[in-house]
Coordinates of C-alpha atoms in Angstrom, one line a residue:
X1 CA 0.2 0.4 -0.1
X2 CA 1.3 3.2 -0.6
X3 CA 3.0 4.8 2.5
X4 CA 4.6 8.5 3.7
X5 CA 7.7 9.0 6.2
X6 CA 7.1 12.2 7.9
X7 CA 9.7 13.4 10.1
X8 CA 9.4 16.7 12.1
X9 CA 12.8 17.7 14.3
X10 CA 14.2 20.7 16.3
X11 CA 16.4 21.2 19.0
X12 CA 13.9 19.7 21.6
X13 CA 12.5 16.6 19.9
X14 CA 12.3 14.5 16.8
X15 CA 8.9 13.2 15.7
X16 CA 8.3 10.8 12.9
X17 CA 5.1 9.5 11.3
X18 CA 4.3 6.9 9.1
X19 CA 1.2 7.4 6.2
X20 CA -0.4 4.2 4.9
X21 CA -3.2 5.1 2.7
X22 CA -3.7 8.6 3.6
X23 CA -4.3 7.5 7.4
X24 CA -1.2 8.0 10.3
X25 CA -0.8 4.3 11.5
X26 CA 3.0 4.9 13.5
X27 CA 3.8 8.0 15.3
X28 CA 7.4 8.0 17.5
X29 CA 8.5 10.7 19.4
X30 CA 12.3 10.9 20.7
X31 CA 12.9 14.2 22.8
X32 CA 16.7 15.2 23.6
X33 CA 16.5 15.3 27.5
X34 CA 15.8 11.6 27.4
X35 CA 17.9 8.5 26.3
X36 CA 16.6 6.1 24.0
X37 CA 19.3 2.7 24.7
X38 CA 17.7 0.3 22.6
X39 CA 20.1 -1.4 20.2
X40 CA 23.3 0.5 21.7
X41 CA 26.2 -1.6 23.1
X42 CA 27.6 -1.5 26.7
X43 CA 30.5 -3.5 28.1
X44 CA 28.6 -3.7 31.5
X45 CA 29.7 -5.9 34.9
X46 CA 27.3 -8.2 36.3
X47 CA 26.2 -6.3 39.6
X48 CA 24.2 -9.6 41.2
X49 CA 22.3 -13.1 40.1
X50 CA 19.1 -13.3 41.1
X51 CA 18.5 -17.3 40.2
X52 CA 15.0 -17.6 41.8
X53 CA 14.2 -15.5 39.1
X54 CA 16.8 -16.9 36.2
X55 CA 18.0 -12.8 36.2
X56 CA 20.9 -10.9 36.5
X57 CA 21.2 -7.5 37.0
X58 CA 24.1 -5.2 34.9
X59 CA 25.7 -2.5 36.0
X60 CA 26.3 -0.4 32.2
X61 CA 27.1 2.7 34.1
X62 CA 23.6 4.3 33.7
X63 CA 21.1 5.4 37.2
X64 CA 19.2 1.7 36.7
X65 CA 21.0 -1.5 36.2
X66 CA 19.8 -3.7 33.5
X67 CA 17.9 -6.7 32.8
X68 CA 19.7 -9.7 32.0
X69 CA 17.4 -12.9 31.0
X70 CA 20.0 -16.4 32.1
X71 CA 18.3 -19.2 30.1
X72 CA 19.5 -23.1 30.8
X73 CA 22.8 -22.1 28.4
X74 CA 23.7 -19.0 30.1
X75 CA 26.0 -18.8 33.1
X76 CA 27.6 -15.7 34.5
X77 CA 28.8 -14.6 37.7
X78 CA 29.2 -11.8 39.7
X79 CA 31.8 -9.3 39.1
X80 CA 32.1 -10.6 35.8
X81 CA 32.2 -8.2 32.4
X82 CA 29.7 -8.8 29.5
X83 CA 28.9 -6.9 26.5
X84 CA 25.2 -6.3 26.3
X85 CA 22.8 -4.8 24.1
X86 CA 19.6 -3.2 25.0
X87 CA 16.6 -4.6 23.7
X88 CA 14.1 -2.3 25.8
X89 CA 14.8 1.2 27.3
X90 CA 13.6 1.9 30.8
X91 CA 10.1 2.0 32.0
X92 CA 9.1 3.6 34.8
X93 CA 10.4 2.2 37.7
X94 CA 12.0 -0.8 35.5
X95 CA 15.3 -0.4 34.8
X96 CA 16.7 -1.2 30.6
X97 CA 16.6 -4.8 29.4
X98 CA 19.8 -6.3 28.3
X99 CA 20.7 -9.5 25.5
X100 CA 24.0 -11.1 25.0
X101 CA 22.9 -12.0 21.1
X102 CA 24.7 -8.4 19.8
X103 CA 23.0 -7.5 16.5
X104 CA 24.2 -5.2 13.9
X105 CA 21.6 -3.5 11.8
X106 CA 22.8 -2.7 7.9
X107 CA 21.1 -1.3 5.2
X108 CA 20.4 -4.7 3.7
X109 CA 21.6 -7.0 6.4
X110 CA 21.8 -8.2 10.0
X111 CA 25.4 -8.8 11.2
X112 CA 25.2 -11.6 14.3
X113 CA 28.7 -11.5 16.1
X114 CA 27.8 -14.5 18.5
X115 CA 25.7 -16.8 15.7
X116 CA 27.1 -18.3 12.8
X117 CA 24.0 -19.2 10.4
X118 CA 22.8 -17.4 7.3
X119 CA 19.0 -16.3 8.0
X120 CA 16.6 -15.0 5.0
X121 CA 13.7 -12.7 5.4
X122 CA 10.6 -14.6 5.4
X123 CA 8.5 -11.7 3.1
X124 CA 11.5 -13.3 0.0
X125 CA 9.4 -16.0 -1.2
X126 CA 11.1 -16.2 -4.8
X127 CA 13.4 -19.5 -4.6
X128 CA 16.0 -19.0 -7.2
X129 CA 16.0 -15.0 -5.5
X130 CA 17.0 -16.7 -1.8
X131 CA 19.3 -18.5 -3.3
X132 CA 21.1 -16.4 -5.2
X133 CA 21.2 -14.4 -1.9
X134 CA 22.1 -17.5 0.2
X135 CA 25.1 -17.6 -2.3
X136 CA 26.2 -14.0 -2.0
X137 CA 26.5 -14.2 1.7
X138 CA 28.4 -17.4 1.9
X139 CA 31.2 -16.5 0.2
X140 CA 31.9 -13.5 2.0
X141 CA 30.3 -14.3 5.7
X142 CA 32.8 -13.3 8.0
X143 CA 34.3 -16.2 10.0
X144 CA 32.6 -17.6 13.2
X145 CA 29.7 -14.9 12.2
X146 CA 26.5 -14.8 11.3
X147 CA 24.2 -13.1 8.9
X148 CA 20.3 -12.3 8.6
X149 CA 19.1 -11.0 5.1
X150 CA 16.3 -8.1 5.0
X151 CA 13.7 -8.0 2.7
X152 CA 15.5 -4.2 1.7
X153 CA 18.4 -7.1 0.1
X154 CA 14.9 -8.2 -2.2
X155 CA 17.0 -7.7 -5.7
X156 CA 20.2 -5.9 -4.7
X157 CA 23.4 -6.0 -6.7
X158 CA 25.7 -8.4 -5.3
X159 CA 28.3 -6.0 -4.9
X160 CA 26.0 -3.5 -2.4
X161 CA 25.6 -6.9 -0.2
X162 CA 28.8 -7.5 -0.2
X163 CA 29.9 -3.8 0.8
X164 CA 27.0 -3.8 3.7
X165 CA 28.5 -7.5 5.2
X166 CA 32.1 -5.4 4.9
X167 CA 30.8 -2.0 6.9
X168 CA 29.4 -3.8 9.5
X169 CA 31.9 -6.7 10.1
X170 CA 33.9 -3.6 10.6
X171 CA 31.9 -1.8 12.9
X172 CA 32.1 -5.3 15.5
X173 CA 35.7 -5.0 14.8
X174 CA 35.8 -1.3 15.9
X175 CA 33.6 -2.3 19.0
X176 CA 36.2 -5.5 20.4
X177 CA 39.0 -3.4 20.0
X178 CA 37.1 -0.9 22.4
X179 CA 36.0 -3.3 24.8
X180 CA 39.7 -4.6 24.9
X181 CA 41.2 -1.5 26.2
X182 CA 37.5 -0.1 28.4
X183 CA 36.8 -0.4 31.4
X184 CA 33.7 -1.4 32.6
X185 CA 30.7 -0.4 32.8
X186 CA 31.0 2.0 29.8
X187 CA 29.5 2.7 25.8
X188 CA 30.7 0.8 23.2
X189 CA 28.3 2.0 20.3
X190 CA 25.5 4.0 20.5
X191 CA 22.3 3.1 18.2
X192 CA 21.6 6.1 15.3
X193 CA 19.3 9.0 16.0
X194 CA 15.4 8.3 14.9
X195 CA 15.9 9.9 11.2
X196 CA 18.1 7.7 10.3
X197 CA 16.7 4.3 12.3
X198 CA 13.6 5.3 10.5
X199 CA 15.1 5.1 6.7
X200 CA 16.9 2.2 7.6
X201 CA 14.5 0.5 9.3
X202 CA 11.1 1.8 7.3
X203 CA 12.3 1.5 4.0
X204 CA 10.3 -1.1 1.8
X205 CA 7.8 -1.5 -1.4
X206 CA 5.3 1.0 -1.7
X207 CA 6.8 3.8 0.5
X208 CA 6.8 7.1 -2.2
X209 CA 7.6 10.3 -0.1
X210 CA 10.0 10.9 2.9
X211 CA 8.8 14.2 4.3
X212 CA 11.7 16.3 6.3
X213 CA 11.5 19.8 7.5
X214 CA 14.8 19.7 9.3
X215 CA 17.9 20.6 6.3
X216 CA 20.7 18.8 8.9
X217 CA 18.6 15.2 8.9
X218 CA 17.6 15.9 5.1
X219 CA 21.0 16.2 3.8
X220 CA 21.9 12.6 6.0
X221 CA 18.7 10.9 4.4
X222 CA 19.7 12.1 1.3
X223 CA 22.9 11.0 1.3
X224 CA 21.7 7.7 3.0
X225 CA 19.6 6.9 -0.4
X226 CA 22.1 7.9 -2.7
X227 CA 24.1 4.9 -1.7
X228 CA 20.5 2.6 -2.0
X229 CA 19.7 2.7 -5.5
X230 CA 17.1 0.5 -5.2
X231 CA 15.0 3.7 -3.5
X232 CA 15.6 6.1 -6.4
X233 CA 12.0 6.2 -7.1
X234 CA 11.3 7.6 -3.3
X235 CA 10.8 11.2 -3.8
X236 CA 12.8 12.9 -1.0
X237 CA 11.1 16.4 0.1
X238 CA 12.4 19.0 2.1
X239 CA 9.3 21.3 3.6
X240 CA 9.7 24.5 4.2
X241 CA 6.2 26.0 5.1
X242 CA 5.4 28.3 7.8
X243 CA 3.1 25.3 9.6
X244 CA 4.0 22.4 11.7
X245 CA 5.1 19.9 8.8
X246 CA 1.8 17.4 10.4
X247 CA -0.1 20.3 10.8
X248 CA 0.4 21.0 7.2
X249 CA -0.3 16.9 6.2
X250 CA -3.6 17.0 7.8
X251 CA -2.9 14.8 11.2
X252 CA -2.8 16.9 14.0
X253 CA -6.8 15.6 14.4
X254 CA -4.8 12.0 15.0
X255 CA -1.6 12.7 16.6
X256 CA -4.1 14.4 19.4
X257 CA -6.8 11.4 19.3
X258 CA -4.0 9.5 20.8
X259 CA -4.8 9.4 24.2
X260 CA -9.1 9.3 23.3
X261 CA -10.9 6.8 25.6
X262 CA -12.8 6.0 22.9
X263 CA -12.4 5.7 19.3
X264 CA -15.3 6.0 17.0
X265 CA -15.8 3.5 14.1
X266 CA -17.3 4.8 10.6
X267 CA -20.2 2.7 10.9
X268 CA -21.4 4.8 14.2
X269 CA -20.2 1.8 16.7
X270 CA -17.2 2.1 18.9
X271 CA -14.0 1.1 20.9
X272 CA -13.1 1.5 24.3
X273 CA -10.1 1.4 25.7
X274 CA -8.6 1.1 29.2
X275 CA -5.1 0.5 30.7
X276 CA -3.8 -1.6 33.9
X277 CA -0.6 -2.6 34.9
X278 CA -1.0 -5.6 33.7
X279 CA -2.7 -5.7 30.1
X280 CA -4.6 -2.8 28.1
X281 CA -8.4 -4.4 27.3
X282 CA -10.2 -3.1 24.2
X283 CA -13.9 -3.2 24.3
X284 CA -15.8 -3.5 20.8
X285 CA -19.1 -1.6 21.5
X286 CA -21.9 -1.4 18.2
X287 CA -23.7 2.1 19.8
X288 CA -26.2 3.3 17.7
X289 CA -25.5 1.4 15.0
X290 CA -28.2 -0.8 13.3
X291 CA -28.0 -2.5 9.8
X292 CA -30.8 -2.9 7.2
X293 CA -30.1 -6.6 7.3
X294 CA -30.0 -9.6 10.0
X295 CA -28.3 -8.7 13.6
X296 CA -25.9 -11.3 12.7
X297 CA -24.6 -9.0 9.6
X298 CA -24.8 -5.9 12.2
X299 CA -22.6 -7.5 14.4
X300 CA -20.3 -8.2 11.6
X301 CA -20.0 -4.9 10.1
X302 CA -19.1 -3.5 13.6
X303 CA -16.5 -6.5 14.4
X304 CA -15.0 -6.0 11.0
X305 CA -14.5 -2.2 11.4
X306 CA -13.6 -3.1 15.1
X307 CA -10.5 -5.6 13.6
X308 CA -9.3 -3.1 11.3
X309 CA -9.0 0.0 13.4
X310 CA -7.5 -2.0 16.3
X311 CA -4.6 -3.0 14.6
X312 CA -4.3 0.8 13.4
X313 CA -4.8 1.6 17.2
X314 CA -1.7 -0.8 19.1
X315 CA 0.5 0.7 16.3
X316 CA 0.0 4.7 16.2
X317 CA -0.4 4.0 20.3
X318 CA 2.5 1.8 20.6
X319 CA 0.7 -0.3 22.5
X320 CA 2.9 -3.3 23.8
X321 CA 2.6 -6.3 26.4
X322 CA -0.9 -8.0 26.9
X323 CA -4.2 -6.8 25.1
X324 CA -7.4 -8.6 25.4
X325 CA -10.2 -7.7 22.6
X326 CA -13.5 -8.2 23.6
X327 CA -15.2 -8.0 20.4
X328 CA -19.2 -8.8 19.7
X329 CA -21.2 -12.0 20.1
X330 CA -20.9 -13.8 16.6
X331 CA -22.3 -17.4 17.2
X332 CA -20.7 -19.5 14.0
X333 CA -16.5 -20.7 13.4
X334 CA -16.9 -19.0 9.9
X335 CA -17.8 -15.5 11.1
X336 CA -14.9 -16.2 14.2
X337 CA -12.2 -17.2 11.7
X338 CA -13.2 -14.4 9.4
X339 CA -12.5 -11.9 12.1
X340 CA -9.6 -13.5 12.8
X341 CA -8.3 -13.4 9.1
X342 CA -9.0 -9.8 8.9
X343 CA -6.8 -9.1 12.4
X344 CA -4.1 -11.0 11.1
X345 CA -3.9 -9.2 7.7
X346 CA -3.7 -6.3 9.5
X347 CA -0.7 -7.1 11.5
X348 CA 1.4 -7.8 8.7
X349 CA 2.7 -4.7 8.2
X350 CA 3.8 -4.3 12.3
X351 CA 6.8 -4.5 12.8
X352 CA 6.5 -5.5 16.3
X353 CA 5.1 -8.9 15.5
X354 CA 2.2 -9.2 17.1
X355 CA 0.8 -13.1 18.1
X356 CA -2.6 -14.2 18.2
X357 CA -4.4 -16.3 20.1
X358 CA -7.6 -18.3 19.0
X359 CA -10.8 -16.1 19.5
X360 CA -12.1 -17.8 22.6
X361 CA -16.0 -18.7 23.4
X362 CA -16.5 -15.7 25.0
X363 CA -15.3 -13.8 21.6
X364 CA -12.7 -12.3 23.5
X365 CA -8.8 -12.7 21.2
X366 CA -5.7 -12.1 23.3
X367 CA -2.9 -10.4 21.3
X368 CA 1.0 -10.1 22.6
X369 CA 3.0 -7.1 21.3
X370 CA 6.4 -6.6 21.9
X371 CA 7.6 -3.6 23.5
X372 CA 11.0 -2.0 23.1
X373 CA 11.0 1.1 24.0
X374 CA 8.9 3.7 26.3
X375 CA 5.0 3.4 25.7
X376 CA 4.0 6.5 23.6
X377 CA 1.2 7.9 26.5
X378 CA 4.2 8.1 29.1
X379 CA 6.0 10.4 26.7
X380 CA 3.3 12.4 25.7
X381 CA 1.0 12.3 28.8
X382 CA 2.1 12.9 33.0
X383 CA -1.1 11.2 35.6
X384 CA -3.5 13.8 36.2
X385 CA -2.7 15.6 39.0
X386 CA -6.9 15.3 40.1
X387 CA -7.3 12.0 40.0
X388 CA -3.8 10.6 39.8
X389 CA -4.0 8.7 37.0
X390 CA -6.9 6.7 37.5
X391 CA -9.6 8.4 35.0
X392 CA -11.9 9.3 37.8
X393 CA -12.5 11.5 41.1
X394 CA -15.1 11.1 43.6
X395 CA -19.2 12.3 42.0
X396 CA -19.9 15.7 43.2
X397 CA -23.2 13.6 45.3
X398 CA -20.5 11.9 46.9
X399 CA -18.9 14.8 48.3
X400 CA -21.7 16.3 49.2
X401 CA -22.8 13.5 51.3
X402 CA -19.2 13.4 53.0
X403 CA -18.9 17.3 53.4
X404 CA -22.9 16.6 55.3
X405 CA -21.8 14.2 57.3
X406 CA -18.9 16.5 58.9
X407 CA -21.1 19.4 59.2
X408 CA -23.4 17.5 61.5
X409 CA -20.5 16.0 63.6
X410 CA -19.1 19.9 63.5
X411 CA -22.3 20.7 64.6
X412 CA -22.9 18.1 67.7
X413 CA -20.1 20.0 69.8
X414 CA -21.2 22.1 72.5
X415 CA -18.8 24.5 71.3
X416 CA -19.4 25.0 67.1
X417 CA -20.3 28.1 65.6
X418 CA -23.7 28.1 64.0
X419 CA -22.7 30.2 61.1
X420 CA -20.4 28.6 59.0
X421 CA -18.1 28.8 55.6
X422 CA -17.3 26.2 53.3
X423 CA -14.6 26.7 50.6
X424 CA -14.8 24.5 47.7
X425 CA -13.3 24.0 44.6
X426 CA -16.2 25.3 42.3
X427 CA -17.2 21.9 40.9
X428 CA -18.5 21.1 43.6
X429 CA -19.5 24.6 45.4
X430 CA -21.8 25.2 42.3
X431 CA -23.3 21.8 42.3
X432 CA -24.4 22.4 46.0
X433 CA -25.6 25.9 45.9
X434 CA -27.6 24.2 42.8
X435 CA -29.4 21.3 45.1
X436 CA -30.5 24.3 47.6
X437 CA -28.3 25.0 50.2
X438 CA -31.1 26.3 52.4
X439 CA -32.9 22.9 52.8
X440 CA -29.4 22.1 54.3
X441 CA -29.8 25.1 56.6
X442 CA -33.4 23.9 57.5
X443 CA -31.9 20.1 58.7
X444 CA -28.7 21.2 60.2
X445 CA -30.2 24.1 62.1
X446 CA -27.5 26.3 61.0
X447 CA -26.2 29.3 58.6
X448 CA -24.2 28.3 55.9
X449 CA -22.0 30.2 53.2
X450 CA -20.1 28.6 50.8
X451 CA -17.9 30.2 48.2
X452 CA -15.5 28.7 45.5
X453 CA -12.0 28.2 45.7
X454 CA -10.5 26.8 42.5
X455 CA -7.3 26.4 43.9
X456 CA -8.6 23.6 46.0
X457 CA -8.6 20.1 44.3
X458 CA -12.1 18.9 43.0
X459 CA -12.3 16.0 46.2
X460 CA -11.0 19.0 48.7
X461 CA -13.2 21.4 50.8
X462 CA -12.7 23.4 54.1
X463 CA -15.0 24.3 56.8
X464 CA -14.3 27.7 58.7
X465 CA -16.2 29.5 61.6
X466 CA -17.7 32.4 59.5
X467 CA -18.4 34.4 62.7
X468 CA -15.0 35.1 62.7
X469 CA -14.2 36.1 58.9
X470 CA -14.0 39.5 58.8
X471 CA -15.9 40.6 56.6
X472 CA -15.0 44.4 55.5

C-alpha cells in the first residue's frame, strides 16, 4: 500500500509519522533530554545474579542496572564483565532490558557476531532469489559470525550486499577493540538517532515519499538514499512551510486522538481502551448502529471495522504487552475465523510482530505485542494531578454527602459555631448551591455560606467558622 514518512525535528525533539493509505498508523517521539537506548551496546559488569528469577542485573553505568534474562545455557557470575545490547528502554521504575546476543543492523543485512548461520527474510519468497542471496552471503560471511538478510536486500546487486557486510564486520572490529581497552561500565556503540533509524528500518515497497522539515536531517537522509540505488523512486521532500509539518499534512487530529478513551468506527460503533498495569483491554461496542440486514450482519460489520481499527490503534499508540479484545458476540465459527483473518492481515505490516491467540467461546482475542521502547503515552502524557492517573474522581453527590456528614459531626459539639463557611472547588461549590443550600440550613439548624476556590482540589473542601471571618 502507498506510504509516506514525515519527520519533524528541532532542538528539543524529533517526531516521525508513518502514513499508509492517507492515515497515520505510527507515531514516534524522541526527546533530546531522554535517552533512547534500544540497540546501543555496552560493556557492563554483573552486579548481582538472582537465580530465583533466572536473571542478572548488569551495571552499564546508568542510574538503573540493566535486566538480563538467563536461560539454561547462559551462566554468568557476579563481577564478570559482559558485552550486552539493550533490547528495551527503561520504563517507569524498571531499568532497561539487555541481551547477550548482539546484532548490528545494516542497510540490507544484520550481522550476528555471536552466531554462525545465514537467515533470509520470510518476505522474500522467490526460491531463485533466496538461493542467490544465500550464495552471495556464504561467499563473504565473516568466519564464526552469522547474517540475516533483510527484505530490503531483494534484487540488490551483489557488490552492494558485500559492501554492507564488510561495513558491518568493520563496525564489530571497532567495538571489539574498544571493549578490550575500555574500563567497565562504558558505552561501546550508541544506536543511530531516530531519522536515520527510520530510513534504515522502514524502507520497503510502497514507500513513495519522505518529507522532512530539518535541513541537516534532510541531507543525511539524502546521502543514505543515494547509496541505496533500489530506493531511487522515493521522493525526498524538504518542507519549508510556516505551519508545523504534521499540521500541513492534516495529521493534527490523528495525533490528538492518541489519548482518546473512545475511538469511533465508521458505522457508528466504537472502541473503548482501558489500561491496567498488566494489560490493555479493548471493548467493541455497537453504539447506535443498526444495519438494514440481520442482527448477525450488523454485528459482523462492526466487528470487521473494529478488527482493522484495533490493528491501527495498537501501532499508533505503540501499545505493547498483553492486549485483550472483547468483540461483539459471534455465534458461528465461520464469522470468528473471518475476524481472525482480518486481524492477521491488518497486523502484517506491524514491525512489533503481534501474536494472536484463537478467539475464545466468549469472543475474546488475546494479542501479545513486543515492547522495545517507552510506551508513547508515557512520553506524551503525565498522570492527571486531579485523579492521580485513575481516570476518576469522586462524584459531586459523594462529596456532598461526605461534607454533610462532617457538618453533622461538627454541629454536635457544644462549642461549635452555628455560622459556617464552606470553601470548595467551583465544580463542587456550584453543585451544592444548585442542590438548595437552604434545605441544608433548615435540616442542620445553622447558617451556611459557600464560596468557590479554584485552587482547591476537586475532592477537597474546608469548613470554617464564618462568624470570625473579617467581612470588611
